[in-house]
Amino acid sequence: MPATYVIGDIHGALKALQQLIARIAPEKDDRFIFLGDYVDGWSESAELIHYLMELSTQYTCIFIKGNHDAWCEMWLAGEQPVASWLQHGGRATVSSYLKLSDHDRIHHLTFFNRMLNYYEEDDRLFIHAGYASMHGPAYERFEAMCYWDRTLWELALAMDQRLKKDSRCYPKRLLLYEEIYIGHTPTLNYDEELPMVRVNVHNIDTGAAFTGKLSAMNIDTKEVWQSDPAYLLYPNEKGRNP
């Protein structure tokens, strides 16, 4: 049976992704769901996007948009770079894109334009950050919530495990799907180096932008693969570390 692998935030760490894919050793009918934040941090953001486009010609790939990708997309479209973007990894992305021709940048912009805000399948949701609407991401008033929200993960962390699903107090947001897969908030924030699961929310961002590893999970078996820590693959860089 073909496998589906969900992959967390990469942040320009092309070497980590290549290492991770090699360790997974996917079969030709396997597929990948990427949870966003492909750029900003390590030095190979433009090269990473090129690699992802090539990978999608070999495997079925679903690309979710992250907040850093939205920033980069606006800049590629000709908008002035947002100061907060440059301060949070954007400078490395700009530097990597200066190596590309105008034609290649337009090609990359088309790739960013095709990214999904979320993806639903078989009672599962894949989204970069979360959603605030109790009716799901399709009912968000502002689509940017899909790649900026942190309240869904905070809700999952704060849940009382004794609360039953048939309780009137059980959060409706968590009843909409059997499983929810997110990135956006590194598990390193909670001293965890592996993907975390709280209630039905799986957080796959294991902090590759900082001192963590890049992670992938088989959504059926829940087996996890990881790269080496990205900072070891880029020894002369800081990534998004202070």
GROMACS .gro file of C-alpha atoms in nm:
model
  242
    1MET     CA    1   0.000   0.000   0.000
    2PRO     CA    2   0.145   0.342  -0.092
    3ALA     CA    3   0.256   0.550   0.204
    4THR     CA    4   0.188   0.917   0.276
    5TYR     CA    5   0.452   1.117   0.460
    6VAL     CA    6   0.382   1.453   0.621
    7ILE     CA    7   0.686   1.681   0.658
    8GLY     CA    8   0.729   1.977   0.890
    9ASP     CA    9   0.884   2.323   0.853
   10ILE     CA   10   1.208   2.322   0.647
   11HIS     CA   11   1.318   2.689   0.647
   12GLY     CA   12   1.574   2.673   0.367
   13ALA     CA   13   1.749   2.360   0.494
   14LEU     CA   14   1.777   2.182   0.160
   15LYS     CA   15   2.048   1.948   0.287
   16ALA     CA   16   1.823   1.835   0.572
   17LEU     CA   17   1.535   1.762   0.335
   18GLN     CA   18   1.755   1.567   0.093
   19GLN     CA   19   1.891   1.365   0.385
   20LEU     CA   20   1.539   1.304   0.517
   21ILE     CA   21   1.406   1.185   0.180
   22ALA     CA   22   1.705   0.949   0.145
   23ARG     CA   23   1.636   0.802   0.489
   24ILE     CA   24   1.269   0.749   0.409
   25ALA     CA   25   1.363   0.582   0.078
   26PRO     CA   26   1.013   0.629  -0.069
   27GLU     CA   27   0.857   0.393  -0.321
   28LYS     CA   28   0.745   0.540  -0.653
   29ASP     CA   29   0.375   0.544  -0.553
   30ASP     CA   30   0.433   0.709  -0.215
   31ARG     CA   31   0.342   1.072  -0.165
   32PHE     CA   32   0.439   1.371   0.046
   33ILE     CA   33   0.237   1.639   0.220
   34PHE     CA   34   0.447   1.941   0.315
   35LEU     CA   35   0.314   2.164   0.592
   36GLY     CA   36   0.477   2.488   0.477
   37ASP     CA   37   0.753   2.730   0.576
   38TYR     CA   38   0.990   2.617   0.305
   39VAL     CA   39   1.191   2.941   0.315
   40ASP     CA   40   1.366   3.173   0.564
   41GLY     CA   41   1.647   3.058   0.787
   42TRP     CA   42   1.922   2.855   0.625
   43SER     CA   43   2.088   2.972   0.305
   44GLU     CA   44   1.924   2.752   0.041
   45SER     CA   45   1.562   2.870   0.022
   46ALA     CA   46   1.558   2.930  -0.355
   47GLU     CA   47   1.743   2.603  -0.413
   48LEU     CA   48   1.495   2.425  -0.187
   49ILE     CA   49   1.198   2.553  -0.385
   50HIS     CA   50   1.363   2.430  -0.704
   51TYR     CA   51   1.417   2.090  -0.541
   52LEU     CA   52   1.053   2.070  -0.433
   53MET     CA   53   0.936   2.148  -0.787
   54GLU     CA   54   1.158   1.869  -0.918
   55LEU     CA   55   1.040   1.631  -0.646
   56SER     CA   56   0.680   1.691  -0.749
   57THR     CA   57   0.761   1.552  -1.095
   58GLN     CA   58   0.868   1.222  -0.934
   59TYR     CA   59   0.611   1.184  -0.655
   60THR     CA   60   0.266   1.310  -0.572
   61CYS     CA   61   0.328   1.614  -0.353
   62ILE     CA   62   0.086   1.845  -0.174
   63PHE     CA   63   0.227   2.181  -0.070
   64ILE     CA   64   0.064   2.378   0.212
   65LYS     CA   65   0.147   2.748   0.248
   66GLY     CA   66   0.317   2.874   0.564
   67ASN     CA   67   0.342   3.229   0.693
   68HIS     CA   68   0.704   3.260   0.578
   69ASP     CA   69   0.601   3.142   0.232
   70ALA     CA   70   0.329   3.408   0.222
   71TRP     CA   71   0.588   3.674   0.305
   72CYS     CA   72   0.821   3.547   0.033
   73GLU     CA   73   0.536   3.522  -0.218
   74MET     CA   74   0.447   3.890  -0.167
   75TRP     CA   75   0.810   3.991  -0.220
   76LEU     CA   76   0.845   3.778  -0.534
   77ALA     CA   77   0.528   3.943  -0.664
   78GLY     CA   78   0.697   4.282  -0.640
   79GLU     CA   79   0.591   4.414  -0.300
   80GLN     CA   80   0.840   4.579  -0.069
   81PRO     CA   81   0.981   4.327   0.181
   82VAL     CA   82   0.810   4.338   0.518
   83ALA     CA   83   1.057   4.442   0.790
   84SER     CA   84   0.945   4.163   1.023
   85TRP     CA   85   1.006   3.911   0.744
   86LEU     CA   86   1.364   4.027   0.694
   87GLN     CA   87   1.423   4.005   1.069
   88HIS     CA   88   1.291   3.648   1.087
   89GLY     CA   89   1.492   3.476   0.817
   90GLY     CA   90   1.391   3.673   0.510
   91ARG     CA   91   1.736   3.818   0.448
   92ALA     CA   92   1.878   3.473   0.380
   93THR     CA   93   1.592   3.406   0.139
   94VAL     CA   94   1.650   3.732  -0.048
   95SER     CA   95   2.020   3.647  -0.078
   96SER     CA   96   1.942   3.305  -0.221
   97TYR     CA   97   1.703   3.453  -0.477
   98LEU     CA   98   1.957   3.707  -0.599
   99LYS     CA   99   2.132   3.414  -0.768
  100LEU     CA  100   1.827   3.341  -0.986
  101SER     CA  101   1.726   3.499  -1.313
  102ASP     CA  102   1.404   3.699  -1.342
  103HIS     CA  103   1.254   3.409  -1.540
  104ASP     CA  104   1.330   3.161  -1.262
  105ARG     CA  105   1.186   3.392  -0.996
  106ILE     CA  106   0.861   3.415  -1.191
  107HIS     CA  107   0.859   3.036  -1.220
  108HIS     CA  108   0.900   3.011  -0.843
  109LEU     CA  109   0.625   3.267  -0.787
  110THR     CA  110   0.388   3.046  -0.984
  111PHE     CA  111   0.479   2.761  -0.748
  112PHE     CA  112   0.403   2.979  -0.443
  113ASN     CA  113   0.071   3.084  -0.599
  114ARG     CA  114  -0.034   2.718  -0.627
  115MET     CA  115   0.026   2.636  -0.260
  116LEU     CA  116  -0.284   2.540  -0.060
  117ASN     CA  117  -0.400   2.707   0.258
  118TYR     CA  118  -0.505   2.364   0.386
  119TYR     CA  119  -0.583   2.014   0.262
  120GLU     CA  120  -0.855   1.775   0.380
  121GLU     CA  121  -0.871   1.402   0.318
  122ASP     CA  122  -1.025   1.100   0.492
  123ASP     CA  123  -1.125   1.292   0.806
  124ARG     CA  124  -0.775   1.440   0.829
  125LEU     CA  125  -0.672   1.804   0.802
  126PHE     CA  126  -0.328   1.928   0.698
  127ILE     CA  127  -0.265   2.296   0.769
  128HIS     CA  128   0.040   2.504   0.853
  129ALA     CA  129  -0.082   2.675   1.168
  130GLY     CA  130  -0.447   2.625   1.256
  131TYR     CA  131  -0.789   2.788   1.243
  132ALA     CA  132  -1.006   2.985   1.483
  133SER     CA  133  -1.351   2.913   1.339
  134MET     CA  134  -1.541   2.637   1.517
  135HIS     CA  135  -1.667   2.536   1.172
  136GLY     CA  136  -1.321   2.476   1.024
  137PRO     CA  137  -1.072   2.654   0.799
  138ALA     CA  138  -1.318   2.692   0.511
  139TYR     CA  139  -1.513   2.934   0.730
  140GLU     CA  140  -1.221   3.153   0.837
  141ARG     CA  141  -1.294   3.521   0.783
  142PHE     CA  142  -0.929   3.582   0.698
  143GLU     CA  143  -0.740   3.313   0.505
  144ALA     CA  144  -0.410   3.419   0.668
  145MET     CA  145  -0.532   3.252   0.988
  146CYS     CA  146  -0.448   2.921   0.822
  147TYR     CA  147  -0.080   3.006   0.833
  148TRP     CA  148  -0.065   3.236   1.137
  149ASP     CA  149  -0.300   3.091   1.401
  150ARG     CA  150  -0.150   2.940   1.716
  151THR     CA  151  -0.468   2.906   1.919
  152LEU     CA  152  -0.551   2.559   1.785
  153TRP     CA  153  -0.223   2.416   1.913
  154GLU     CA  154  -0.253   2.604   2.242
  155LEU     CA  155  -0.604   2.464   2.280
  156ALA     CA  156  -0.480   2.109   2.220
  157LEU     CA  157  -0.198   2.156   2.474
  158ALA     CA  158  -0.438   2.287   2.737
  159MET     CA  159  -0.703   2.016   2.694
  160ASP     CA  160  -0.809   1.821   3.002
  161GLN     CA  161  -0.766   1.459   2.896
  162ARG     CA  162  -1.059   1.360   3.117
  163LEU     CA  163  -1.303   1.563   2.910
  164LYS     CA  164  -1.521   1.333   2.697
  165LYS     CA  165  -1.603   1.407   2.335
  166ASP     CA  166  -1.976   1.404   2.408
  167SER     CA  167  -1.937   1.679   2.668
  168ARG     CA  168  -2.097   2.012   2.585
  169CYS     CA  169  -1.765   2.171   2.685
  170TYR     CA  170  -1.555   1.974   2.434
  171PRO     CA  171  -1.411   2.221   2.178
  172LYS     CA  172  -1.600   2.198   1.851
  173ARG     CA  173  -1.282   2.274   1.656
  174LEU     CA  174  -1.130   1.946   1.771
  175LEU     CA  175  -1.438   1.743   1.677
  176LEU     CA  176  -1.426   1.834   1.309
  177TYR     CA  177  -1.147   1.593   1.217
  178GLU     CA  178  -1.012   1.262   1.338
  179GLU     CA  179  -0.656   1.389   1.294
  180ILE     CA  180  -0.507   1.736   1.240
  181TYR     CA  181  -0.147   1.788   1.123
  182ILE     CA  182   0.025   2.123   1.179
  183GLY     CA  183   0.366   2.290   1.184
  184HIS     CA  184   0.437   2.655   1.271
  185THR     CA  185   0.523   2.619   1.643
  186PRO     CA  186   0.848   2.427   1.706
  187THR     CA  187   0.824   2.139   1.950
  188LEU     CA  188   1.160   2.262   2.083
  189ASN     CA  189   0.956   2.527   2.264
  190TYR     CA  190   0.835   2.242   2.487
  191ASP     CA  191   1.174   2.067   2.514
  192GLU     CA  192   1.060   1.799   2.268
  193GLU     CA  193   1.281   1.690   1.977
  194LEU     CA  194   1.021   1.464   1.814
  195PRO     CA  195   0.677   1.546   1.670
  196MET     CA  196   0.419   1.596   1.943
  197VAL     CA  197   0.057   1.485   1.958
  198ARG     CA  198  -0.202   1.636   2.191
  199VAL     CA  199  -0.561   1.514   2.165
  200ASN     CA  200  -0.590   1.471   1.786
  201VAL     CA  201  -0.342   1.743   1.683
  202HIS     CA  202  -0.002   1.631   1.551
  203ASN     CA  203   0.270   1.898   1.551
  204ILE     CA  204   0.544   1.803   1.301
  205ASP     CA  205   0.759   2.118   1.333
  206THR     CA  206   1.063   1.995   1.527
  207GLY     CA  207   1.261   2.316   1.495
  208ALA     CA  208   1.483   2.259   1.190
  209ALA     CA  209   1.508   2.638   1.158
  210PHE     CA  210   1.684   2.650   1.494
  211THR     CA  211   1.873   2.364   1.664
  212GLY     CA  212   1.627   2.086   1.581
  213LYS     CA  213   1.589   1.825   1.311
  214LEU     CA  214   1.360   1.806   1.011
  215SER     CA  215   1.089   1.545   1.066
  216ALA     CA  216   0.856   1.331   0.859
  217MET     CA  217   0.574   1.105   0.977
  218ASN     CA  218   0.391   0.823   0.804
  219ILE     CA  219   0.030   0.928   0.864
  220ASP     CA  220  -0.093   0.569   0.886
  221THR     CA  221   0.176   0.397   1.095
  222LYS     CA  222   0.291   0.715   1.279
  223GLU     CA  223   0.653   0.609   1.222
  224VAL     CA  224   0.889   0.908   1.232
  225TRP     CA  225   1.205   0.983   1.033
  226GLN     CA  226   1.443   1.270   1.106
  227SER     CA  227   1.740   1.442   0.950
  228ASP     CA  228   2.050   1.540   1.140
  229PRO     CA  229   2.013   1.876   1.317
  230ALA     CA  230   2.011   2.134   1.039
  231TYR     CA  231   2.272   2.351   1.209
  232LEU     CA  232   2.524   2.067   1.174
  233LEU     CA  233   2.458   2.059   0.800
  234TYR     CA  234   2.516   2.437   0.780
  235PRO     CA  235   2.805   2.482   1.028
  236ASN     CA  236   2.892   2.835   0.922
  237GLU     CA  237   2.538   2.973   0.946
  238LYS     CA  238   2.297   3.075   1.219
  239GLY     CA  239   1.964   2.983   1.060
  240ARG     CA  240   1.694   3.149   1.269
  241ASN     CA  241   1.893   3.112   1.590
  242PRO     CA  242   1.951   3.438   1.787
   0.00000   0.00000   0.00000
